[in-house]
PDB file of C-alpha atoms in Angstrom:
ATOM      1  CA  UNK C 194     -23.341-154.040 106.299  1.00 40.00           C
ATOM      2  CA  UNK C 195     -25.807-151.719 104.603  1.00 40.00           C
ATOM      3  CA  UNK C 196     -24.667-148.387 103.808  1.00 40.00           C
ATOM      4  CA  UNK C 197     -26.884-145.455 106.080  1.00 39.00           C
ATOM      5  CA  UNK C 198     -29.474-143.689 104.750  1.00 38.00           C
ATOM      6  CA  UNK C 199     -31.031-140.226 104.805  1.00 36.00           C
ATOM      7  CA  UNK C 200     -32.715-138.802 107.713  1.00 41.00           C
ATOM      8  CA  UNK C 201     -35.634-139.637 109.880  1.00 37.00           C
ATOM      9  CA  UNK C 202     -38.869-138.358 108.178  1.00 41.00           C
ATOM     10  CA  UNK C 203     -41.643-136.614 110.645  1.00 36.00           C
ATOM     11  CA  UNK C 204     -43.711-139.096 108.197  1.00 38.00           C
ATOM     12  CA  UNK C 205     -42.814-141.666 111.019  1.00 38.00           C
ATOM     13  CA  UNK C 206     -45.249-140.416 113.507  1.00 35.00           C
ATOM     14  CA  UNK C 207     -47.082-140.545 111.037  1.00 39.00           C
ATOM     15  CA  UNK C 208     -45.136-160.037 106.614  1.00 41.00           C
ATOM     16  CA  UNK C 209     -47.712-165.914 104.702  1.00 46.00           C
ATOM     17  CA  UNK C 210     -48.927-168.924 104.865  1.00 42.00           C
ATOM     18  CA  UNK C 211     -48.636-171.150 100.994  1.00 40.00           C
ATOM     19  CA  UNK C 212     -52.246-170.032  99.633  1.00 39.00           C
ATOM     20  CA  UNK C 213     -52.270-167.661  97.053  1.00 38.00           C
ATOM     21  CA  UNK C 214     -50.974-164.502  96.281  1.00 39.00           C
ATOM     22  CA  UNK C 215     -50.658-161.817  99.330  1.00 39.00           C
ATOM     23  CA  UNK C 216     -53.952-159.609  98.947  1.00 38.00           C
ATOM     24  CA  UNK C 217     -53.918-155.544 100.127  1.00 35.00           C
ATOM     25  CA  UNK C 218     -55.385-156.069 103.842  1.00 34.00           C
ATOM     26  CA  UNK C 219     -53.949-154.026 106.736  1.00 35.00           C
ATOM     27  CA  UNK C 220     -50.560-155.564 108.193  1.00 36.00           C
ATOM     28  CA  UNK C 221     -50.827-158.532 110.008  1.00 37.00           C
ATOM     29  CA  UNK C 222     -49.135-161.651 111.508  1.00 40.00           C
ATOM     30  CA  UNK C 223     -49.456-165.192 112.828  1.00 40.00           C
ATOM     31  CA  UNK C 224     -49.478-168.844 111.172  1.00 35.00           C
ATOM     32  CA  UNK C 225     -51.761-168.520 108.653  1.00 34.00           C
ATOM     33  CA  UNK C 226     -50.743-164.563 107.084  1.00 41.00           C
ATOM     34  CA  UNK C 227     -51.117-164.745 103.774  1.00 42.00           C
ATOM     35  CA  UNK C 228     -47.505-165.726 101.339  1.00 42.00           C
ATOM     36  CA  UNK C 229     -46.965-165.941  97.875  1.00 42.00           C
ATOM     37  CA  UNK C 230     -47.948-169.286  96.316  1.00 36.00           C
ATOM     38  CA  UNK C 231     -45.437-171.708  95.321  1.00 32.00           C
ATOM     39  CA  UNK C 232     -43.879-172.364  92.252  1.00 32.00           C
ATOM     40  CA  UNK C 233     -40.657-172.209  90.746  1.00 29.00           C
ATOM     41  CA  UNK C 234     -37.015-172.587  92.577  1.00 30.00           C
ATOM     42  CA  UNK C 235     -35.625-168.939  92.672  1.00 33.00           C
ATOM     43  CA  UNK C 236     -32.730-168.190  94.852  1.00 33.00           C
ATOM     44  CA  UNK C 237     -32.163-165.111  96.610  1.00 34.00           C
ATOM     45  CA  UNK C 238     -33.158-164.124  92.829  1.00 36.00           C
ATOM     46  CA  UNK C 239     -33.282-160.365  92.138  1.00 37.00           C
ATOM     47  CA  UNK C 240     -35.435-160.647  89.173  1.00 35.00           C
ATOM     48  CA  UNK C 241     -39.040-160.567  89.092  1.00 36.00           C
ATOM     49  CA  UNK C 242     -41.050-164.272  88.443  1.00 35.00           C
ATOM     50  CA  UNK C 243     -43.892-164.910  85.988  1.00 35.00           C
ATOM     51  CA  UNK C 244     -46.231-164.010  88.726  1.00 38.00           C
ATOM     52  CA  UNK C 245     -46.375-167.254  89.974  1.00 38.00           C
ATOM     53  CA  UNK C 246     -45.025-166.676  93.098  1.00 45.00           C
ATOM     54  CA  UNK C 247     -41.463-168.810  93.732  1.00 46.00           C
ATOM     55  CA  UNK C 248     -40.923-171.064  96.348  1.00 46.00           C
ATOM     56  CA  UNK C 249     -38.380-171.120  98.830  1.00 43.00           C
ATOM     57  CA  UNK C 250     -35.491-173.431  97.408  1.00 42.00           C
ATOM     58  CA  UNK C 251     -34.317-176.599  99.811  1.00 45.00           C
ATOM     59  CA  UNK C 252     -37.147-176.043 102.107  1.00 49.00           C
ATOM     60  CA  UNK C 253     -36.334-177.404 105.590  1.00 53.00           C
ATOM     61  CA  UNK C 254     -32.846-178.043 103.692  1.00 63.00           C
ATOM     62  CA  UNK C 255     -28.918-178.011 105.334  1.00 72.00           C
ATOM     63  CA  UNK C 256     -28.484-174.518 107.054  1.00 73.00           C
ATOM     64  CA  UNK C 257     -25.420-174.492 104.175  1.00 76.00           C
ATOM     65  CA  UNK C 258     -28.127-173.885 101.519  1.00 91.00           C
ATOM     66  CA  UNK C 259     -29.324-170.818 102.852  1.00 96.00           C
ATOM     67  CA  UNK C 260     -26.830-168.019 102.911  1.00 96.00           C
ATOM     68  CA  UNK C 261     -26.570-165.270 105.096  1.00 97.00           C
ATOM     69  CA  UNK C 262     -24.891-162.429 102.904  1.00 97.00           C
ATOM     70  CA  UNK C 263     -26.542-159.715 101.605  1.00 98.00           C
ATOM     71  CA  UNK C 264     -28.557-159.596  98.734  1.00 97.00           C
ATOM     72  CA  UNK C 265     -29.648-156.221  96.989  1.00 97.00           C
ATOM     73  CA  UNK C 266     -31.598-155.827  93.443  1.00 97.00           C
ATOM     74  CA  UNK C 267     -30.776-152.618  91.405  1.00 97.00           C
ATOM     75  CA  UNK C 268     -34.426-150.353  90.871  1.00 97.00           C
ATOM     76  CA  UNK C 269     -34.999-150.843  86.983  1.00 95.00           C
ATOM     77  CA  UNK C 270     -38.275-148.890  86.588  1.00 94.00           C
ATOM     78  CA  UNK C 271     -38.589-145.062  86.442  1.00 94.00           C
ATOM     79  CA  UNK C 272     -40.080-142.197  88.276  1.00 95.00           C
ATOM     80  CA  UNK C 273     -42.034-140.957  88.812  1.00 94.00           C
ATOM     81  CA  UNK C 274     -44.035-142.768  90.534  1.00 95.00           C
ATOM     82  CA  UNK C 275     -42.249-143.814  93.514  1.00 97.00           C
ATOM     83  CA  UNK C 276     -43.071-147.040  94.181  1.00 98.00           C
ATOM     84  CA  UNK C 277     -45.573-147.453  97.332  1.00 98.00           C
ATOM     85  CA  UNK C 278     -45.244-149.819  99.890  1.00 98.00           C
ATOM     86  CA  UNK C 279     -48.949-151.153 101.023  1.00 98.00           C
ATOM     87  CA  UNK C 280     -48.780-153.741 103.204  1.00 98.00           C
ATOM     88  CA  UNK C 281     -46.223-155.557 105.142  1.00 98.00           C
ATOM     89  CA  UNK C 282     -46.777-159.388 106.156  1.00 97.00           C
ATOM     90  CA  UNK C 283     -45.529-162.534 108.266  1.00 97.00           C
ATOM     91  CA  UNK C 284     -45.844-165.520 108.900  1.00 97.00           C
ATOM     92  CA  UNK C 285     -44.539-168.619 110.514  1.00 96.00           C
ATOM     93  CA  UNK C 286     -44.250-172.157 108.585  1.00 96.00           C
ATOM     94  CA  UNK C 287     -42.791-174.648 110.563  1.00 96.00           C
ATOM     95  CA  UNK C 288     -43.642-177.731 108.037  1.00 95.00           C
ATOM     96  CA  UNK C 289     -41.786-176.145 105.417  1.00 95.00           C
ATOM     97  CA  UNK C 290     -38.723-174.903 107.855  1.00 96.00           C
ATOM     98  CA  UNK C 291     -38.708-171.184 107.391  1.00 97.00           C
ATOM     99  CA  UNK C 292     -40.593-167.806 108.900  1.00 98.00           C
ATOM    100  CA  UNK C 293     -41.489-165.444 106.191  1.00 98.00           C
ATOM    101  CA  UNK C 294     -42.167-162.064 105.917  1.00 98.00           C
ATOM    102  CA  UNK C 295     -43.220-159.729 103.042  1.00 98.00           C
ATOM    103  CA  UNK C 296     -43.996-156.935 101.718  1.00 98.00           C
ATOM    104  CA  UNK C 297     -46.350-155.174  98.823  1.00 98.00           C
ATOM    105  CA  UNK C 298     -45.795-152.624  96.579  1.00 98.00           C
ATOM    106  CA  UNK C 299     -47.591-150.469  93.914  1.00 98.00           C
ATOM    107  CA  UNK C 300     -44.691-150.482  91.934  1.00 97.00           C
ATOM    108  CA  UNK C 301     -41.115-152.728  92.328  1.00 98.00           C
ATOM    109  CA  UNK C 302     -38.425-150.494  94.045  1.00 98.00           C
ATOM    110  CA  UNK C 303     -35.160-151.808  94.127  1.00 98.00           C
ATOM    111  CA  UNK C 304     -33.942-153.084  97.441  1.00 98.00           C
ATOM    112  CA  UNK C 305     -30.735-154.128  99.579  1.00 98.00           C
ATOM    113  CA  UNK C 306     -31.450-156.933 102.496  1.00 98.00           C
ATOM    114  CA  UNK C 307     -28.379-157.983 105.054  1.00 98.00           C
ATOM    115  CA  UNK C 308     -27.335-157.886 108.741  1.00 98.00           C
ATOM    116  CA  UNK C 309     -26.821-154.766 110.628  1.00 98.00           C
ATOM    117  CA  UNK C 310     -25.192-155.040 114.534  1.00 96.00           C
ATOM    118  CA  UNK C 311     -27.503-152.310 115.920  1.00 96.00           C
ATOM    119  CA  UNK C 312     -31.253-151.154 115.163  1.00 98.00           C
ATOM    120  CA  UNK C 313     -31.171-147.294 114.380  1.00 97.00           C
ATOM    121  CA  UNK C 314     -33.661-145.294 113.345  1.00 95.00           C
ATOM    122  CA  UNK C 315     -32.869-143.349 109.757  1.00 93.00           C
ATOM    123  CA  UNK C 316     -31.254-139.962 110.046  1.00 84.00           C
ATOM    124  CA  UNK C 317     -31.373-139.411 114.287  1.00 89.00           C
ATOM    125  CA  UNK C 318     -29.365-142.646 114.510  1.00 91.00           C
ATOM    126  CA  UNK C 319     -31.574-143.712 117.971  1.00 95.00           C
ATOM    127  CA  UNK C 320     -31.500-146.858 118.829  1.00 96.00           C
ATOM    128  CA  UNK C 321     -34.826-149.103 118.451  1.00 97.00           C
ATOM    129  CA  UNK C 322     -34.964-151.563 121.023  1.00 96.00           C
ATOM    130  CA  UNK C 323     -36.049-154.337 119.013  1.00 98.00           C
ATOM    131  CA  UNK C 324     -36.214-157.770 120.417  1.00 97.00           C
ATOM    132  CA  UNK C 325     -33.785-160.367 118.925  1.00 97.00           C
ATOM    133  CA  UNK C 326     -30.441-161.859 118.818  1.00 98.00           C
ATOM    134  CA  UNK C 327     -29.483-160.393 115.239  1.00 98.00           C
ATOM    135  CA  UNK C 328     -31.320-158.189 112.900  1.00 98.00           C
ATOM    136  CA  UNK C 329     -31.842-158.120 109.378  1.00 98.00           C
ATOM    137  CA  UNK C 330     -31.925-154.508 107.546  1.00 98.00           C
ATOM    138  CA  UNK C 331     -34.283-153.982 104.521  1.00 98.00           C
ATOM    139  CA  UNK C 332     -34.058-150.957 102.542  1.00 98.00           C
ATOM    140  CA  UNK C 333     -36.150-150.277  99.686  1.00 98.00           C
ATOM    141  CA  UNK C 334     -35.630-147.470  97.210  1.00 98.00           C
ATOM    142  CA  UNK C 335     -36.679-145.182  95.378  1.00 98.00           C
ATOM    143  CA  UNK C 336     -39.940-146.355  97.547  1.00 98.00           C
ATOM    144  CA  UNK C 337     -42.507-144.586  99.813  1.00 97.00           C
ATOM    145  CA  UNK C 338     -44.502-145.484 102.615  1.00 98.00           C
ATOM    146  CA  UNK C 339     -46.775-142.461 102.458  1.00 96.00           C
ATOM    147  CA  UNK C 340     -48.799-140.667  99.969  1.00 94.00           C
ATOM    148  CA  UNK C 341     -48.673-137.162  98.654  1.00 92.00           C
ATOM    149  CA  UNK C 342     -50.990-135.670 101.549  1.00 93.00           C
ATOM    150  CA  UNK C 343     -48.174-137.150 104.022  1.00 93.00           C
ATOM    151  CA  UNK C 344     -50.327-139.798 105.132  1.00 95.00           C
ATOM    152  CA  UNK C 345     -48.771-143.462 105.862  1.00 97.00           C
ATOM    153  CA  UNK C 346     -50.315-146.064 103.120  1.00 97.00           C
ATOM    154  CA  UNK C 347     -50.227-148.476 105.372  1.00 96.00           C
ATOM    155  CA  UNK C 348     -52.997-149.493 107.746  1.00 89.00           C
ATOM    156  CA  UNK C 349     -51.312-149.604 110.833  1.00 91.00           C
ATOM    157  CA  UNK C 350     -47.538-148.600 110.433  1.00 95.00           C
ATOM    158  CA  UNK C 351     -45.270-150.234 112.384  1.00 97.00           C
ATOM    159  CA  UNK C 352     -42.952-147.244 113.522  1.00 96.00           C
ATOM    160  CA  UNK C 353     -43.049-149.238 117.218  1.00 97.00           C
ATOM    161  CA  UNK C 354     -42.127-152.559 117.234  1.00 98.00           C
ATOM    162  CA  UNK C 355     -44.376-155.426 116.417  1.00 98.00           C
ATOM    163  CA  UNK C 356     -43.712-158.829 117.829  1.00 97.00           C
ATOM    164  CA  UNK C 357     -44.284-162.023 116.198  1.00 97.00           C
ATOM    165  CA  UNK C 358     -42.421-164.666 118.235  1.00 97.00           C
ATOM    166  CA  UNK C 359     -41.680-167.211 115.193  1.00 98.00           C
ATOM    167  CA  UNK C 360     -38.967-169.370 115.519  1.00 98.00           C
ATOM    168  CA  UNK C 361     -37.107-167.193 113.365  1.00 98.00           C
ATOM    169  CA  UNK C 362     -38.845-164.097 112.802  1.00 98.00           C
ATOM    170  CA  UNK C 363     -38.787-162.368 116.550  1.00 98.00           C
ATOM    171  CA  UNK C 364     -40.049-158.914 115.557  1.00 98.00           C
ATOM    172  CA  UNK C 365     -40.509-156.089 113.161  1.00 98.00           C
ATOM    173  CA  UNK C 366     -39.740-151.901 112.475  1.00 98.00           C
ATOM    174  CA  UNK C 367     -40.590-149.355 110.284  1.00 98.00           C
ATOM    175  CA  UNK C 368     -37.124-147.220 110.862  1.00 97.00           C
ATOM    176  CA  UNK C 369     -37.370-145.124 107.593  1.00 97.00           C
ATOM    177  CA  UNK C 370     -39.648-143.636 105.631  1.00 97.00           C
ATOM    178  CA  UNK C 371     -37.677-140.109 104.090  1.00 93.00           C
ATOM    179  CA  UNK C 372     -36.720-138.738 100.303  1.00 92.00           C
ATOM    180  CA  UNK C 373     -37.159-142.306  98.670  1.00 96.00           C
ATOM    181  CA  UNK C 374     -35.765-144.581 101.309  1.00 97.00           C
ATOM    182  CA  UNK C 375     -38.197-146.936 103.085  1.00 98.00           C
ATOM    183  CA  UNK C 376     -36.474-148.961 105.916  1.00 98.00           C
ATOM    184  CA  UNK C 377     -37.373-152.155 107.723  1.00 98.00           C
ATOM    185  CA  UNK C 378     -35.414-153.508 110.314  1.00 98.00           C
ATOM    186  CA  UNK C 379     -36.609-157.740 111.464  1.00 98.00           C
ATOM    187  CA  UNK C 380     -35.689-159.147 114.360  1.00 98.00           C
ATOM    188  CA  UNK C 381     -34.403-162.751 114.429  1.00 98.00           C
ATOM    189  CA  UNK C 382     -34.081-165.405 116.954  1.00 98.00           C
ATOM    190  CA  UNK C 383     -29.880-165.710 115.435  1.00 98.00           C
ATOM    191  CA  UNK C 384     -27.830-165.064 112.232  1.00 98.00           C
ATOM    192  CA  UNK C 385     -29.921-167.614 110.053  1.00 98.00           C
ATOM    193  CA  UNK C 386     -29.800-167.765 106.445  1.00 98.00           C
ATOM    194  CA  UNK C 387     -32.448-166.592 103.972  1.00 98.00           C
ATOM    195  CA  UNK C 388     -33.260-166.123 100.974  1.00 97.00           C
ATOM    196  CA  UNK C 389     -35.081-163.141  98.862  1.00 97.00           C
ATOM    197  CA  UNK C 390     -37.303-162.976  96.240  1.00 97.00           C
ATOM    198  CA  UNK C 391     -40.573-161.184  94.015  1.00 96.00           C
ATOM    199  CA  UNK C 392     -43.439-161.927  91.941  1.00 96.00           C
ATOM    200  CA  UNK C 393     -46.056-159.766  90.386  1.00 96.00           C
ATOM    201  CA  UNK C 394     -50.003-160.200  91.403  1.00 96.00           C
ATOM    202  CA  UNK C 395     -52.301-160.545  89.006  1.00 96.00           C
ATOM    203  CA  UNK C 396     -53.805-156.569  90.464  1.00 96.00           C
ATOM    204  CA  UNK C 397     -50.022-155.473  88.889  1.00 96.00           C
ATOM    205  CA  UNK C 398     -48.960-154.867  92.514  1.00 98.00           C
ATOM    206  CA  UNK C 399     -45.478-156.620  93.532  1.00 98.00           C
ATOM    207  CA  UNK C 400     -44.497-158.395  96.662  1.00 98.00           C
ATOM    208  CA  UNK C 401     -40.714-158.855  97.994  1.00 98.00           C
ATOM    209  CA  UNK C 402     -40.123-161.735 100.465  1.00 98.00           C
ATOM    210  CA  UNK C 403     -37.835-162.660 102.588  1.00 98.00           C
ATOM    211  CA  UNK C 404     -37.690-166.299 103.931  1.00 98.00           C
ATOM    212  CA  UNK C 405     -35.184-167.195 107.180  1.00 98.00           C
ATOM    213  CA  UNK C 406     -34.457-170.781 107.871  1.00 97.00           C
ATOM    214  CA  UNK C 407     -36.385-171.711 110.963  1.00 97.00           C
ATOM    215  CA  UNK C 408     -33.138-173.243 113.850  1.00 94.00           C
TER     216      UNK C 408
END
């Protein structure tokens, strides 16, 4: 279970289909979202690729090959600048047996991704009714989701709910943005494994993934 993490920010009010690398666009979702290209076999890796963009290992592979315990990846840059996240994206791809979503950052915070029993949001502790039979928590820090005027850097923040439908991927939160700590909660259609990983773009931006094993 991930550890809780500072309050609620007022900052509130205010995901990839296998072409090429994720651009900046506003967030978005359905089949054909952009992903990170393939390449390499990486893991739940928590070190960053050549830029290439790894695959998903054992695609469509025995549900024993894709874990379901939690994966974090220490922050080894420096601030400032707090890393930014941009854009958030998903996608469903039901050739290669796995729902995707991901997320873009000026800069590569460090992150923690597992199961949590409840939705909350950061801080109040209110519950977020967010559709789905178990829930995967991201946290990302040090990270941002605003900019220094207090406005969200994201085109259309997700601080409701945003449903998908996948297979796997139900739905989506924003249920943090405060004092370094951006927090994403996903929705999923059961406790499925995934796997985690990052590449750089070629514009120096990064972009974290997570992949869940379609049922």
């Amino acid at each position: 279970m991930l550890a809780a993490v500072l309050g609620v920010s007022a900052l509130l009010l205010t995901a990839c289909g296998g072409g090429g690398s994720p651009e900046a666009t506003p967030t978005r979702e359905g089949p054909t979202a952009a992903a990170p290209s393939t390449g390499p076999t990486e893991p739940s890796t928590a070190t960053p690729s050549d830029g290439t963009g790894p695959s998903t290992p054992e695609v469509g592979g025995p549900a024993e090959s894709w874990p379901t315990g939690e994966v974090s990846a220490p922050f080894t840059g420096e601030v400032p600048p707090v890393p930014l996240l941009i854009d958030i994206r998903a996608g469903s791809h039901p050739s290669e047996g796995f729902d995707r979503i991901a997320f873009e950052f000026e800069g590569l915070p460090g992150y923690t991704v597992g199961y949590v029993s409840e939705v909350v949001r950061d801080g109040s502790g209110e519950s977020v009714d967010l559709s789905g039979e178990a829930f995967l928590q991201m946290v990302f820090n040090p990270a941002q989701a605003h900019d220094d005027e207090g406005e969200s850097t994201l085109g259309d923040p997700p601080v409701e709910p945003v449903k998908v439908g996948f297979a796997a991927l139900d739905a989506y939160v924003l249920t943090g943005d405060f004092e370094g700590y951006v927090s994403i909660a996903v929705g999923l259609t059961g406790t499925l494994g995934f796997h985690v990983a990052q590449f750089s773009q070629s514009d120096g931006d990064y972009v974290v993934y997570v992949d869940v094993r379609r049922p």
